[in-house]
Amino acid sequence: MTSFKLNYEAVKSGTLPPISLSLHESYTTAIYSDTDLQAELIDTLLHNGEITVFNRKEGLYDRLTVMDNVTFYHKWFGCSIPLPEILVMFELQMCAKKRLRKCSQSEIARVYYAKYFMMDTHPMVFQEPIHGVDIKTINTFINMLKKITDNKTPALILVSNIEHALLLSDVAYKLQEKGLQKLEVDTGEKDESIPEAGSAATLATTKLFKIPAKVEDKVILFDPMEIDYIESHEGKAMIVINHESFPLDSTLAEIEKKLEVYGFYRCHRSYIVNLQKVREIITWSKNTYSLRIDNQVKSTIPLSRTKIQGIQDMFNLK
């Protein structure tokens, strides 16, 4: 199979801009946007008639068991992969005899993944595929994406969470009213412009230090220890505390130098994390990693492959 071209004009009645994008067979593409733009994009894709959008909302049988659902679709789509292998691939063997209506949200999501995989459509477009599911299920979806690209099928992920876009894709875009903007996805190659934490930091004297962020007509001063992490947003740094974001008049590179001494670490091209707030290091099957933050919303942010050793050294992990 070959690449698939998305090419749409602006919709007169909406805010969706013109889109021209190639979905390549050898890697996964993500489009991050707010929910309104995402809805317009999905309407446009469906109106085209050539694309099915997988959204985990319909097409399963609640009264049947997991095994019955998977067996039905295995026969319906003429899947050549043996049924037991499908069950293992999607981590369904332990809940195979459970009726779907008694399954957890994550188990149901994995049944949907199995169904979509067996459909073998071209391209494959997923809407919010890992929203509200557990780590095992996210891992299962990442494994499925690898098999999809191995089968030379273009895959597109539509999400409203930038962390999900960076985690699931090889190439990611942000969709705004002014158009598509490419996001920086860490390729694992060492970026010489980003200094390693502690390389030139001096712990001699720590003076009183606050980080100013301007919100409307006010300037808010943040103690570094309040901050969960800082992310890049359109070239500017954004302080994130729980679910709230505050803009800085700085780039990540500028703020990184000021915060190293306070235990902050550049864990990804687009993220600086407060190491005191890190609760978990999550390893995914795609040789990718995430950090779970100890805050109210249990945020997860990407961890670059080139930074995993640095994190392990800082926490004295073997």
Short mmCIF file of C-alpha atoms in Angstrom, two decimals:
data_model
loop_
_atom_site.label_atom_id
_atom_site.label_comp_id
_atom_site.label_asym_id
_atom_site.label_seq_id
_atom_site.Cartn_x
_atom_site.Cartn_y
_atom_site.Cartn_z
CA MET A 1 0.00 0.00 0.00
CA THR A 2 1.04 3.60 -0.52
CA SER A 3 0.75 6.91 1.26
CA PHE A 4 -2.65 8.60 1.60
CA LYS A 5 -3.19 12.28 0.85
CA LEU A 6 -5.48 14.48 2.94
CA ASN A 7 -6.37 17.52 0.88
CA TYR A 8 -9.39 19.60 1.93
CA GLU A 9 -10.50 23.15 1.30
CA ALA A 10 -11.76 25.37 4.13
CA VAL A 11 -15.37 24.79 5.13
CA LYS A 12 -17.31 28.03 4.64
CA SER A 13 -19.57 27.54 7.65
CA GLY A 14 -16.82 26.56 10.09
CA THR A 15 -13.35 27.43 11.34
CA LEU A 16 -11.46 24.49 9.85
CA PRO A 17 -8.62 25.80 7.66
CA PRO A 18 -7.50 24.20 4.38
CA ILE A 19 -5.58 20.97 5.01
CA SER A 20 -2.97 19.31 2.85
CA LEU A 21 -1.14 16.43 4.48
CA SER A 22 0.40 13.14 3.36
CA LEU A 23 -0.05 10.12 5.61
CA HIS A 24 2.94 7.89 5.00
CA GLU A 25 2.80 4.12 5.28
CA SER A 26 6.00 3.83 7.30
CA TYR A 27 5.09 5.99 10.28
CA THR A 28 2.21 7.27 12.41
CA THR A 29 0.94 10.86 12.15
CA ALA A 30 -0.94 12.74 14.90
CA ILE A 31 -3.03 15.91 14.74
CA TYR A 32 -3.48 17.72 18.05
CA SER A 33 -6.30 20.28 18.28
CA ASP A 34 -9.10 21.49 20.51
CA THR A 35 -12.29 19.45 20.49
CA ASP A 36 -14.24 21.88 18.26
CA LEU A 37 -11.67 21.81 15.47
CA GLN A 38 -11.30 18.07 15.89
CA ALA A 39 -15.07 17.64 15.41
CA GLU A 40 -14.98 19.74 12.22
CA LEU A 41 -12.03 17.76 10.88
CA ILE A 42 -13.82 14.47 11.56
CA ASP A 43 -16.98 15.71 9.82
CA THR A 44 -14.85 16.63 6.82
CA LEU A 45 -13.08 13.26 6.78
CA LEU A 46 -16.36 11.37 6.99
CA HIS A 47 -17.98 13.56 4.32
CA ASN A 48 -15.16 12.53 2.00
CA GLY A 49 -16.50 8.98 2.14
CA GLU A 50 -13.14 7.22 1.77
CA ILE A 51 -12.24 7.24 5.45
CA THR A 52 -13.55 5.49 8.56
CA VAL A 53 -12.83 7.20 11.89
CA PHE A 54 -12.44 4.78 14.81
CA ASN A 55 -13.84 6.35 17.97
CA ARG A 56 -14.71 3.43 20.33
CA LYS A 57 -18.39 4.37 20.40
CA GLU A 58 -20.32 1.67 18.58
CA GLY A 59 -20.24 -1.74 16.94
CA LEU A 60 -19.74 -4.12 19.91
CA TYR A 61 -22.29 -6.42 21.56
CA ASP A 62 -22.71 -5.79 25.30
CA ARG A 63 -24.57 -9.05 25.96
CA LEU A 64 -21.87 -11.20 24.38
CA THR A 65 -18.56 -12.16 25.93
CA VAL A 66 -15.25 -10.71 24.84
CA MET A 67 -14.48 -14.00 23.05
CA ASP A 68 -17.84 -13.96 21.23
CA ASN A 69 -17.27 -10.37 20.06
CA VAL A 70 -13.76 -11.05 18.81
CA THR A 71 -14.79 -14.35 17.18
CA PHE A 72 -17.67 -12.68 15.34
CA TYR A 73 -15.48 -9.93 13.88
CA HIS A 74 -12.65 -12.35 13.17
CA LYS A 75 -15.01 -14.27 10.87
CA TRP A 76 -16.79 -11.18 9.54
CA PHE A 77 -13.61 -9.51 8.34
CA GLY A 78 -11.92 -12.74 7.25
CA CYS A 79 -8.88 -12.11 9.42
CA SER A 80 -5.99 -14.43 8.53
CA ILE A 81 -4.30 -14.16 11.93
CA PRO A 82 -5.35 -17.05 14.22
CA LEU A 83 -7.97 -16.09 16.81
CA PRO A 84 -5.82 -17.10 19.84
CA GLU A 85 -3.05 -14.84 18.55
CA ILE A 86 -5.49 -11.92 18.30
CA LEU A 87 -6.57 -12.47 21.92
CA VAL A 88 -2.97 -12.45 23.12
CA MET A 89 -2.02 -9.50 20.93
CA PHE A 90 -4.72 -7.37 22.53
CA GLU A 91 -4.34 -8.69 26.10
CA LEU A 92 -7.84 -10.21 26.06
CA GLN A 93 -7.10 -13.80 27.08
CA MET A 94 -7.73 -13.13 30.79
CA CYS A 95 -11.16 -11.54 30.20
CA ALA A 96 -12.25 -13.66 27.22
CA LYS A 97 -15.19 -15.25 29.05
CA LYS A 98 -16.43 -12.01 30.60
CA ARG A 99 -19.56 -10.37 29.19
CA LEU A 100 -18.72 -7.05 27.61
CA ARG A 101 -21.14 -5.10 29.81
CA LYS A 102 -19.16 -6.26 32.87
CA CYS A 103 -15.77 -5.31 31.42
CA SER A 104 -13.74 -2.28 32.45
CA GLN A 105 -13.34 0.70 30.14
CA SER A 106 -9.80 -0.42 29.34
CA GLU A 107 -10.86 -4.00 28.49
CA ILE A 108 -13.60 -2.69 26.19
CA ALA A 109 -11.07 -0.39 24.51
CA ARG A 110 -8.83 -3.40 23.76
CA VAL A 111 -11.79 -5.23 22.18
CA TYR A 112 -12.33 -2.19 19.96
CA TYR A 113 -8.61 -2.19 19.04
CA ALA A 114 -8.87 -5.85 18.03
CA LYS A 115 -11.94 -5.14 15.90
CA TYR A 116 -10.30 -2.17 14.17
CA PHE A 117 -7.09 -4.10 13.53
CA MET A 118 -8.98 -7.00 11.93
CA MET A 119 -10.90 -4.58 9.66
CA ASP A 120 -7.64 -3.77 7.87
CA THR A 121 -8.82 -0.42 6.46
CA HIS A 122 -6.61 2.05 4.57
CA PRO A 123 -5.79 4.49 6.03
CA MET A 124 -6.57 3.95 9.72
CA VAL A 125 -7.81 7.05 11.58
CA PHE A 126 -8.26 6.98 15.36
CA GLN A 127 -10.06 9.58 17.48
CA GLU A 128 -8.81 9.86 21.11
CA PRO A 129 -7.70 6.20 21.11
CA ILE A 130 -6.10 6.14 24.60
CA HIS A 131 -8.37 8.56 26.46
CA GLY A 132 -9.35 7.19 29.87
CA VAL A 133 -7.56 3.83 29.64
CA ASP A 134 -4.87 2.19 31.76
CA ILE A 135 -1.17 1.72 31.05
CA LYS A 136 -1.58 -1.86 29.79
CA THR A 137 -4.14 -0.67 27.24
CA ILE A 138 -1.98 2.24 26.08
CA ASN A 139 0.86 -0.22 25.63
CA THR A 140 -1.42 -2.51 23.62
CA PHE A 141 -2.43 0.35 21.32
CA ILE A 142 1.21 1.33 20.76
CA ASN A 143 1.98 -2.29 19.82
CA MET A 144 -0.93 -2.23 17.38
CA LEU A 145 0.39 0.95 15.74
CA LYS A 146 3.73 -0.78 15.19
CA LYS A 147 1.99 -3.69 13.44
CA ILE A 148 -0.09 -1.28 11.35
CA THR A 149 2.99 0.52 10.04
CA ASP A 150 4.77 -2.82 9.53
CA ASN A 151 1.82 -3.72 7.30
CA LYS A 152 2.43 -0.52 5.30
CA THR A 153 -0.86 1.08 6.34
CA PRO A 154 -0.89 4.86 7.01
CA ALA A 155 -2.20 5.73 10.48
CA LEU A 156 -3.59 9.06 11.71
CA ILE A 157 -4.26 9.85 15.38
CA LEU A 158 -6.64 12.71 16.30
CA VAL A 159 -6.20 13.91 19.89
CA SER A 160 -6.91 16.92 22.10
CA ASN A 161 -3.99 16.09 24.43
CA ILE A 162 -0.53 17.12 23.28
CA GLU A 163 1.17 14.44 25.41
CA HIS A 164 -0.85 11.77 23.61
CA ALA A 165 0.16 13.25 20.24
CA LEU A 166 3.85 13.08 21.14
CA LEU A 167 3.60 9.62 22.68
CA LEU A 168 1.73 7.91 19.85
CA SER A 169 3.17 9.48 16.72
CA ASP A 170 6.34 9.73 14.70
CA VAL A 171 5.18 13.03 13.19
CA ALA A 172 2.78 15.38 15.00
CA TYR A 173 0.92 18.55 14.00
CA LYS A 174 -1.08 21.14 15.86
CA LEU A 175 -4.28 22.17 14.08
CA GLN A 176 -5.41 25.77 14.57
CA GLU A 177 -7.66 28.11 12.64
CA LYS A 178 -4.59 29.43 10.84
CA GLY A 179 -3.57 25.94 9.69
CA LEU A 180 -1.36 22.97 10.55
CA GLN A 181 1.82 23.58 12.52
CA LYS A 182 4.39 20.80 12.90
CA LEU A 183 5.28 19.89 16.48
CA GLU A 184 8.74 18.80 17.55
CA VAL A 185 8.71 15.05 18.13
CA ASP A 186 11.84 13.78 19.83
CA THR A 187 13.57 11.35 17.47
CA GLY A 188 16.00 10.06 20.06
CA GLU A 189 18.94 11.86 18.49
CA LYS A 190 21.02 13.87 20.89
CA ASP A 191 20.43 17.60 20.59
CA GLU A 192 23.76 19.35 21.18
CA SER A 193 21.96 22.65 21.82
CA ILE A 194 20.35 21.27 24.98
CA PRO A 195 22.85 21.11 27.85
CA GLU A 196 22.71 18.17 30.24
CA ALA A 197 21.32 19.05 33.63
CA GLY A 198 24.07 19.85 36.08
CA SER A 199 26.74 20.25 33.39
CA ALA A 200 27.47 23.83 34.30
CA ALA A 201 25.12 24.38 37.20
CA THR A 202 26.54 25.74 40.38
CA LEU A 203 24.97 25.02 43.73
CA ALA A 204 27.04 27.64 45.53
CA THR A 205 24.33 30.09 46.58
CA THR A 206 20.63 29.85 45.87
CA LYS A 207 19.10 33.28 46.09
CA LEU A 208 15.42 34.09 46.42
CA PHE A 209 13.97 33.34 43.02
CA LYS A 210 10.47 33.61 41.60
CA ILE A 211 9.30 32.99 38.06
CA PRO A 212 7.04 35.74 36.69
CA ALA A 213 4.11 34.87 34.44
CA LYS A 214 1.78 37.49 33.03
CA VAL A 215 -1.96 36.73 33.12
CA GLU A 216 -4.12 39.49 31.63
CA ASP A 217 -3.14 42.65 33.55
CA LYS A 218 -1.47 40.80 36.45
CA VAL A 219 2.01 39.41 36.99
CA ILE A 220 1.99 36.19 39.04
CA LEU A 221 5.18 35.13 40.82
CA PHE A 222 5.67 31.35 41.10
CA ASP A 223 7.94 29.54 43.50
CA PRO A 224 9.86 26.91 41.45
CA MET A 225 8.66 24.14 43.78
CA GLU A 226 5.03 24.91 42.90
CA ILE A 227 5.61 24.05 39.26
CA ASP A 228 4.85 20.55 37.92
CA TYR A 229 6.53 21.04 34.56
CA ILE A 230 7.08 23.57 31.79
CA GLU A 231 6.13 22.88 28.19
CA SER A 232 6.80 24.55 24.87
CA HIS A 233 3.77 26.16 23.22
CA GLU A 234 4.27 27.93 19.89
CA GLY A 235 7.87 28.78 20.76
CA LYS A 236 7.04 30.07 24.25
CA ALA A 237 7.33 28.36 27.61
CA MET A 238 4.17 27.59 29.62
CA ILE A 239 4.20 26.85 33.35
CA VAL A 240 1.87 23.95 34.16
CA ILE A 241 0.42 23.40 37.65
CA ASN A 242 -2.21 20.64 37.74
CA HIS A 243 -4.61 21.51 34.88
CA GLU A 244 -3.69 25.21 34.65
CA SER A 245 -1.15 26.78 32.29
CA PHE A 246 0.54 30.18 32.59
CA PRO A 247 2.57 31.80 29.78
CA LEU A 248 6.16 32.97 30.24
CA ASP A 249 7.98 35.55 28.16
CA SER A 250 10.78 33.02 27.70
CA THR A 251 11.74 30.04 25.60
CA LEU A 252 12.41 26.63 27.14
CA ALA A 253 16.15 27.07 26.62
CA GLU A 254 16.12 30.37 28.53
CA ILE A 255 14.11 29.11 31.49
CA GLU A 256 16.01 25.81 31.61
CA LYS A 257 19.26 27.55 32.58
CA LYS A 258 17.54 29.36 35.46
CA LEU A 259 15.83 26.26 36.86
CA GLU A 260 18.57 23.61 36.72
CA VAL A 261 19.75 24.53 40.19
CA TYR A 262 16.23 23.94 41.57
CA GLY A 263 16.07 20.33 40.37
CA PHE A 264 14.42 20.82 36.99
CA TYR A 265 15.44 18.58 34.07
CA ARG A 266 15.00 18.92 30.29
CA CYS A 267 13.38 15.52 29.78
CA HIS A 268 12.26 16.16 26.18
CA ARG A 269 12.71 18.82 23.51
CA SER A 270 9.35 20.28 24.51
CA TYR A 271 9.35 19.69 28.28
CA ILE A 272 11.22 20.61 31.47
CA VAL A 273 10.10 18.62 34.52
CA ASN A 274 10.34 19.34 38.24
CA LEU A 275 12.10 16.15 39.39
CA GLN A 276 10.60 16.50 42.87
CA LYS A 277 7.16 15.99 41.30
CA VAL A 278 8.02 12.79 39.38
CA ARG A 279 6.10 9.80 40.75
CA GLU A 280 6.58 7.12 38.03
CA ILE A 281 8.77 6.36 35.04
CA ILE A 282 6.62 4.51 32.50
CA THR A 283 8.20 2.33 29.81
CA TRP A 284 6.18 1.76 26.64
CA SER A 285 6.72 -0.94 24.00
CA LYS A 286 7.74 1.49 21.26
CA ASN A 287 11.04 2.24 23.00
CA THR A 288 9.39 5.36 24.37
CA TYR A 289 8.96 6.59 27.91
CA SER A 290 6.77 8.91 29.97
CA LEU A 291 6.96 10.52 33.39
CA ARG A 292 3.90 10.55 35.64
CA ILE A 293 3.68 13.67 37.80
CA ASP A 294 2.51 13.60 41.42
CA ASN A 295 -0.20 16.24 41.08
CA GLN A 296 -3.99 16.30 41.32
CA VAL A 297 -4.54 15.33 37.68
CA LYS A 298 -1.73 12.71 37.54
CA SER A 299 -0.22 14.31 34.44
CA THR A 300 2.03 12.31 32.12
CA ILE A 301 4.71 13.93 29.96
CA PRO A 302 7.12 12.46 27.40
CA LEU A 303 10.64 11.35 28.33
CA SER A 304 13.14 11.24 25.49
CA ARG A 305 15.12 8.06 24.85
CA THR A 306 18.34 10.07 25.18
CA LYS A 307 17.26 11.31 28.62
CA ILE A 308 16.24 8.03 30.27
CA GLN A 309 19.78 7.31 31.46
CA GLY A 310 20.04 10.78 32.99
CA ILE A 311 16.80 10.25 34.92
CA GLN A 312 17.94 6.83 36.12
CA ASP A 313 21.26 8.27 37.31
CA MET A 314 19.56 11.11 39.19
CA PHE A 315 17.29 8.70 41.06
CA ASN A 316 20.07 6.10 41.51
CA LEU A 317 18.12 3.48 39.56
CA LYS A 318 19.89 0.40 38.24
#
